[in-house]
């Protein structure tokens, strides 16, 4: 299986380096500056599961050939349109797209572009960042990837994707019979964490150090879970227990990438995560004042940034 990875940032770089380490046929579609760096220095990963320093195959948009069996897309949700334009020429006639994006809205967009039969569902639990020198830094011990057919079941092609990940160190890649359920649970988790940490401008432990923090965290989790239930994807009891515990850990230091984007003055995925969950709440007439406040906070941040960051 020939694999095209769009970009070599935090998640794409992690997955790509693990695949290359395992001997997979991988090429990276990257911009010229990143390509020059990778061609010169290789791809570097620093992880608790073992470091990787490897030479990689890079390609520019103009050099793409329609011979890739799988394209892995890990861009920000707001860059999806340009990602679709970029990978299209590199896919074979029956090539598959495996998106690892936040939220759920990207699935419909990719289905419209490539057809539902060529788009897998996918979700990842892995925290990584790309350092200034291009090194990929694994931030903790989370290291699992889940993927599968949107319609459910384990198809031969999903098992072929699994085979491509066989032998990868530091990556638990497992096909799922109901990937959309997995994606909805991730959506509940991420919405809760992003909405709370951005609204409070603090990590989980700092929020929980306040008198009101614990009850507000649980309120946000229950609201998001109720929206998932109304949408036909009720979170499992195990999931709810896990995240009730996580969002009650006063020693926790969980900070979302969306909060880090705000702190850095960068664009966020607020619309694609918090905004989409709020849209679903309104469709089902679910009262969600805390989610509404978090969304308003993110939109106000966007307005302020558009005005040069001034009050």
JSON list of N, CA and C in Angstrom, two decimals, residues 58-102:
[
{"chain": "A", "resi": 58, "resn": "UNK", "atom": "N", "xyz": [9.72, 12.97, -0.07]},
{"chain": "A", "resi": 58, "resn": "UNK", "atom": "CA", "xyz": [8.85, 14.15, -0.13]},
{"chain": "A", "resi": 58, "resn": "UNK", "atom": "C", "xyz": [8.42, 14.40, -1.57]},
{"chain": "A", "resi": 59, "resn": "UNK", "atom": "N", "xyz": [7.31, 15.08, -1.72]},
{"chain": "A", "resi": 59, "resn": "UNK", "atom": "CA", "xyz": [6.79, 15.39, -3.04]},
{"chain": "A", "resi": 59, "resn": "UNK", "atom": "C", "xyz": [6.10, 16.74, -2.98]},
{"chain": "A", "resi": 60, "resn": "UNK", "atom": "N", "xyz": [6.15, 17.47, -4.06]},
{"chain": "A", "resi": 60, "resn": "UNK", "atom": "CA", "xyz": [5.44, 18.74, -4.16]},
{"chain": "A", "resi": 60, "resn": "UNK", "atom": "C", "xyz": [4.14, 18.52, -4.93]},
{"chain": "A", "resi": 61, "resn": "UNK", "atom": "N", "xyz": [3.26, 19.50, -4.88]},
{"chain": "A", "resi": 61, "resn": "UNK", "atom": "CA", "xyz": [1.96, 19.37, -5.53]},
{"chain": "A", "resi": 61, "resn": "UNK", "atom": "C", "xyz": [2.10, 19.08, -7.02]},
{"chain": "A", "resi": 62, "resn": "UNK", "atom": "N", "xyz": [3.06, 19.74, -7.66]},
{"chain": "A", "resi": 62, "resn": "UNK", "atom": "CA", "xyz": [3.23, 19.56, -9.10]},
{"chain": "A", "resi": 62, "resn": "UNK", "atom": "C", "xyz": [3.79, 18.22, -9.50]},
{"chain": "A", "resi": 63, "resn": "UNK", "atom": "N", "xyz": [4.33, 17.47, -8.55]},
{"chain": "A", "resi": 63, "resn": "UNK", "atom": "CA", "xyz": [4.94, 16.18, -8.85]},
{"chain": "A", "resi": 63, "resn": "UNK", "atom": "C", "xyz": [4.03, 14.99, -8.53]},
{"chain": "A", "resi": 64, "resn": "UNK", "atom": "N", "xyz": [2.87, 15.26, -7.99]},
{"chain": "A", "resi": 64, "resn": "UNK", "atom": "CA", "xyz": [1.98, 14.17, -7.60]},
{"chain": "A", "resi": 64, "resn": "UNK", "atom": "C", "xyz": [1.54, 13.34, -8.79]},
{"chain": "A", "resi": 65, "resn": "UNK", "atom": "N", "xyz": [1.47, 12.03, -8.58]},
{"chain": "A", "resi": 65, "resn": "UNK", "atom": "CA", "xyz": [0.92, 11.11, -9.56]},
{"chain": "A", "resi": 65, "resn": "UNK", "atom": "C", "xyz": [-0.22, 10.34, -8.90]},
{"chain": "A", "resi": 66, "resn": "UNK", "atom": "N", "xyz": [-1.23, 9.95, -9.67]},
{"chain": "A", "resi": 66, "resn": "UNK", "atom": "CA", "xyz": [-2.40, 9.28, -9.08]},
{"chain": "A", "resi": 66, "resn": "UNK", "atom": "C", "xyz": [-2.13, 7.82, -8.76]},
{"chain": "A", "resi": 67, "resn": "UNK", "atom": "N", "xyz": [-1.17, 7.59, -7.86]},
{"chain": "A", "resi": 67, "resn": "UNK", "atom": "CA", "xyz": [-0.77, 6.22, -7.56]},
{"chain": "A", "resi": 67, "resn": "UNK", "atom": "C", "xyz": [-0.77, 5.89, -6.06]},
{"chain": "A", "resi": 68, "resn": "UNK", "atom": "N", "xyz": [-1.40, 6.74, -5.26]},
{"chain": "A", "resi": 68, "resn": "UNK", "atom": "CA", "xyz": [-1.45, 6.48, -3.82]},
{"chain": "A", "resi": 68, "resn": "UNK", "atom": "C", "xyz": [-2.74, 5.75, -3.46]},
{"chain": "A", "resi": 69, "resn": "UNK", "atom": "N", "xyz": [-2.59, 4.70, -2.67]},
{"chain": "A", "resi": 69, "resn": "UNK", "atom": "CA", "xyz": [-3.75, 3.90, -2.25]},
{"chain": "A", "resi": 69, "resn": "UNK", "atom": "C", "xyz": [-4.47, 4.51, -1.06]},
{"chain": "A", "resi": 70, "resn": "UNK", "atom": "N", "xyz": [-3.75, 5.33, -0.30]},
{"chain": "A", "resi": 70, "resn": "UNK", "atom": "CA", "xyz": [-4.32, 5.92, 0.91]},
{"chain": "A", "resi": 70, "resn": "UNK", "atom": "C", "xyz": [-3.73, 7.30, 1.12]},
{"chain": "A", "resi": 71, "resn": "UNK", "atom": "N", "xyz": [-4.58, 8.28, 1.39]},
{"chain": "A", "resi": 71, "resn": "UNK", "atom": "CA", "xyz": [-4.12, 9.62, 1.76]},
{"chain": "A", "resi": 71, "resn": "UNK", "atom": "C", "xyz": [-4.55, 9.88, 3.19]},
{"chain": "A", "resi": 72, "resn": "UNK", "atom": "N", "xyz": [-3.59, 10.21, 4.05]},
{"chain": "A", "resi": 72, "resn": "UNK", "atom": "CA", "xyz": [-3.87, 10.54, 5.44]},
{"chain": "A", "resi": 72, "resn": "UNK", "atom": "C", "xyz": [-3.85, 12.05, 5.58]},
{"chain": "A", "resi": 73, "resn": "UNK", "atom": "N", "xyz": [-4.96, 12.61, 6.04]},
{"chain": "A", "resi": 73, "resn": "UNK", "atom": "CA", "xyz": [-5.12, 14.05, 6.15]},
{"chain": "A", "resi": 73, "resn": "UNK", "atom": "C", "xyz": [-5.23, 14.43, 7.62]},
{"chain": "A", "resi": 74, "resn": "UNK", "atom": "N", "xyz": [-4.33, 15.30, 8.08]},
{"chain": "A", "resi": 74, "resn": "UNK", "atom": "CA", "xyz": [-4.29, 15.67, 9.50]},
{"chain": "A", "resi": 74, "resn": "UNK", "atom": "C", "xyz": [-4.28, 17.18, 9.70]},
{"chain": "A", "resi": 75, "resn": "UNK", "atom": "N", "xyz": [-4.81, 17.91, 8.73]},
{"chain": "A", "resi": 75, "resn": "UNK", "atom": "CA", "xyz": [-4.77, 19.37, 8.80]},
{"chain": "A", "resi": 75, "resn": "UNK", "atom": "C", "xyz": [-5.77, 19.92, 9.82]},
{"chain": "A", "resi": 76, "resn": "UNK", "atom": "N", "xyz": [-5.69, 21.21, 10.08]},
{"chain": "A", "resi": 76, "resn": "UNK", "atom": "CA", "xyz": [-6.73, 21.88, 10.85]},
{"chain": "A", "resi": 76, "resn": "UNK", "atom": "C", "xyz": [-8.03, 21.84, 10.04]},
{"chain": "A", "resi": 77, "resn": "UNK", "atom": "N", "xyz": [-9.15, 21.77, 10.75]},
{"chain": "A", "resi": 77, "resn": "UNK", "atom": "CA", "xyz": [-10.44, 21.64, 10.07]},
{"chain": "A", "resi": 77, "resn": "UNK", "atom": "C", "xyz": [-10.72, 22.80, 9.13]},
{"chain": "A", "resi": 78, "resn": "UNK", "atom": "N", "xyz": [-10.23, 24.00, 9.47]},
{"chain": "A", "resi": 78, "resn": "UNK", "atom": "CA", "xyz": [-10.49, 25.16, 8.62]},
{"chain": "A", "resi": 78, "resn": "UNK", "atom": "C", "xyz": [-9.63, 25.16, 7.35]},
{"chain": "A", "resi": 79, "resn": "UNK", "atom": "N", "xyz": [-8.67, 24.25, 7.24]},
{"chain": "A", "resi": 79, "resn": "UNK", "atom": "CA", "xyz": [-7.85, 24.13, 6.04]},
{"chain": "A", "resi": 79, "resn": "UNK", "atom": "C", "xyz": [-8.30, 22.98, 5.15]},
{"chain": "A", "resi": 80, "resn": "UNK", "atom": "N", "xyz": [-9.47, 22.43, 5.41]},
{"chain": "A", "resi": 80, "resn": "UNK", "atom": "CA", "xyz": [-9.89, 21.22, 4.70]},
{"chain": "A", "resi": 80, "resn": "UNK", "atom": "C", "xyz": [-10.04, 21.43, 3.20]},
{"chain": "A", "resi": 81, "resn": "UNK", "atom": "N", "xyz": [-10.61, 22.55, 2.78]},
{"chain": "A", "resi": 81, "resn": "UNK", "atom": "CA", "xyz": [-10.82, 22.77, 1.35]},
{"chain": "A", "resi": 81, "resn": "UNK", "atom": "C", "xyz": [-9.50, 22.73, 0.58]},
{"chain": "A", "resi": 82, "resn": "UNK", "atom": "N", "xyz": [-8.49, 23.38, 1.10]},
{"chain": "A", "resi": 82, "resn": "UNK", "atom": "CA", "xyz": [-7.19, 23.37, 0.42]},
{"chain": "A", "resi": 82, "resn": "UNK", "atom": "C", "xyz": [-6.56, 21.98, 0.49]},
{"chain": "A", "resi": 83, "resn": "UNK", "atom": "N", "xyz": [-6.83, 21.23, 1.55]},
{"chain": "A", "resi": 83, "resn": "UNK", "atom": "CA", "xyz": [-6.31, 19.87, 1.66]},
{"chain": "A", "resi": 83, "resn": "UNK", "atom": "C", "xyz": [-6.92, 18.97, 0.60]},
{"chain": "A", "resi": 84, "resn": "UNK", "atom": "N", "xyz": [-8.22, 19.11, 0.37]},
{"chain": "A", "resi": 84, "resn": "UNK", "atom": "CA", "xyz": [-8.90, 18.32, -0.66]},
{"chain": "A", "resi": 84, "resn": "UNK", "atom": "C", "xyz": [-8.29, 18.60, -2.03]},
{"chain": "A", "resi": 85, "resn": "UNK", "atom": "N", "xyz": [-8.08, 19.87, -2.31]},
{"chain": "A", "resi": 85, "resn": "UNK", "atom": "CA", "xyz": [-7.48, 20.26, -3.59]},
{"chain": "A", "resi": 85, "resn": "UNK", "atom": "C", "xyz": [-6.07, 19.69, -3.73]},
{"chain": "A", "resi": 86, "resn": "UNK", "atom": "N", "xyz": [-5.35, 19.62, -2.62]},
{"chain": "A", "resi": 86, "resn": "UNK", "atom": "CA", "xyz": [-3.96, 19.16, -2.66]},
{"chain": "A", "resi": 86, "resn": "UNK", "atom": "C", "xyz": [-3.85, 17.66, -2.90]},
{"chain": "A", "resi": 87, "resn": "UNK", "atom": "N", "xyz": [-4.66, 16.85, -2.21]},
{"chain": "A", "resi": 87, "resn": "UNK", "atom": "CA", "xyz": [-4.47, 15.40, -2.29]},
{"chain": "A", "resi": 87, "resn": "UNK", "atom": "C", "xyz": [-5.16, 14.77, -3.48]},
{"chain": "A", "resi": 88, "resn": "UNK", "atom": "N", "xyz": [-6.17, 15.44, -4.05]},
{"chain": "A", "resi": 88, "resn": "UNK", "atom": "CA", "xyz": [-6.95, 14.85, -5.13]},
{"chain": "A", "resi": 88, "resn": "UNK", "atom": "C", "xyz": [-6.11, 14.26, -6.26]},
{"chain": "A", "resi": 89, "resn": "UNK", "atom": "N", "xyz": [-5.14, 15.01, -6.80]},
{"chain": "A", "resi": 89, "resn": "UNK", "atom": "CA", "xyz": [-4.35, 14.49, -7.91]},
{"chain": "A", "resi": 89, "resn": "UNK", "atom": "C", "xyz": [-3.45, 13.32, -7.54]},
{"chain": "A", "resi": 90, "resn": "UNK", "atom": "N", "xyz": [-3.25, 13.07, -6.25]},
{"chain": "A", "resi": 90, "resn": "UNK", "atom": "CA", "xyz": [-2.35, 12.01, -5.82]},
{"chain": "A", "resi": 90, "resn": "UNK", "atom": "C", "xyz": [-3.02, 10.69, -5.50]},
{"chain": "A", "resi": 91, "resn": "UNK", "atom": "N", "xyz": [-4.34, 10.63, -5.60]},
{"chain": "A", "resi": 91, "resn": "UNK", "atom": "CA", "xyz": [-5.06, 9.41, -5.26]},
{"chain": "A", "resi": 91, "resn": "UNK", "atom": "C", "xyz": [-5.29, 8.53, -6.49]},
{"chain": "A", "resi": 92, "resn": "UNK", "atom": "N", "xyz": [-5.10, 7.24, -6.31]},
{"chain": "A", "resi": 92, "resn": "UNK", "atom": "CA", "xyz": [-5.43, 6.29, -7.37]},
{"chain": "A", "resi": 92, "resn": "UNK", "atom": "C", "xyz": [-6.95, 6.23, -7.55]},
{"chain": "A", "resi": 93, "resn": "UNK", "atom": "N", "xyz": [-7.39, 5.52, -8.57]},
{"chain": "A", "resi": 93, "resn": "UNK", "atom": "CA", "xyz": [-8.82, 5.49, -8.88]},
{"chain": "A", "resi": 93, "resn": "UNK", "atom": "C", "xyz": [-9.67, 5.03, -7.70]},
{"chain": "A", "resi": 94, "resn": "UNK", "atom": "N", "xyz": [-9.17, 4.07, -6.94]},
{"chain": "A", "resi": 94, "resn": "UNK", "atom": "CA", "xyz": [-9.90, 3.57, -5.79]},
{"chain": "A", "resi": 94, "resn": "UNK", "atom": "C", "xyz": [-9.22, 3.95, -4.47]},
{"chain": "A", "resi": 95, "resn": "UNK", "atom": "N", "xyz": [-8.38, 4.97, -4.54]},
{"chain": "A", "resi": 95, "resn": "UNK", "atom": "CA", "xyz": [-7.66, 5.40, -3.35]},
{"chain": "A", "resi": 95, "resn": "UNK", "atom": "C", "xyz": [-8.58, 5.89, -2.26]},
{"chain": "A", "resi": 96, "resn": "UNK", "atom": "N", "xyz": [-8.20, 5.62, -1.02]},
{"chain": "A", "resi": 96, "resn": "UNK", "atom": "CA", "xyz": [-9.01, 5.99, 0.14]},
{"chain": "A", "resi": 96, "resn": "UNK", "atom": "C", "xyz": [-8.44, 7.22, 0.83]},
{"chain": "A", "resi": 97, "resn": "UNK", "atom": "N", "xyz": [-9.32, 7.93, 1.52]},
{"chain": "A", "resi": 97, "resn": "UNK", "atom": "CA", "xyz": [-8.92, 9.07, 2.34]},
{"chain": "A", "resi": 97, "resn": "UNK", "atom": "C", "xyz": [-9.19, 8.72, 3.80]},
{"chain": "A", "resi": 98, "resn": "UNK", "atom": "N", "xyz": [-8.17, 8.89, 4.63]},
{"chain": "A", "resi": 98, "resn": "UNK", "atom": "CA", "xyz": [-8.31, 8.70, 6.07]},
{"chain": "A", "resi": 98, "resn": "UNK", "atom": "C", "xyz": [-8.09, 10.04, 6.75]},
{"chain": "A", "resi": 99, "resn": "UNK", "atom": "N", "xyz": [-9.17, 10.74, 7.11]},
{"chain": "A", "resi": 99, "resn": "UNK", "atom": "CA", "xyz": [-9.03, 12.04, 7.77]},
{"chain": "A", "resi": 99, "resn": "UNK", "atom": "C", "xyz": [-8.88, 11.88, 9.27]},
{"chain": "A", "resi": 100, "resn": "UNK", "atom": "N", "xyz": [-7.90, 12.57, 9.83]},
{"chain": "A", "resi": 100, "resn": "UNK", "atom": "CA", "xyz": [-7.71, 12.60, 11.28]},
{"chain": "A", "resi": 100, "resn": "UNK", "atom": "C", "xyz": [-7.86, 14.07, 11.69]},
{"chain": "A", "resi": 101, "resn": "UNK", "atom": "N", "xyz": [-9.09, 14.54, 11.71]},
{"chain": "A", "resi": 101, "resn": "UNK", "atom": "CA", "xyz": [-9.39, 15.94, 12.00]},
{"chain": "A", "resi": 101, "resn": "UNK", "atom": "C", "xyz": [-10.29, 16.02, 13.23]},
{"chain": "A", "resi": 102, "resn": "UNK", "atom": "N", "xyz": [-10.32, 17.19, 13.82]},
{"chain": "A", "resi": 102, "resn": "UNK", "atom": "CA", "xyz": [-11.21, 17.43, 14.95]},
{"chain": "A", "resi": 102, "resn": "UNK", "atom": "C", "xyz": [-12.63, 17.73, 14.47]}
]
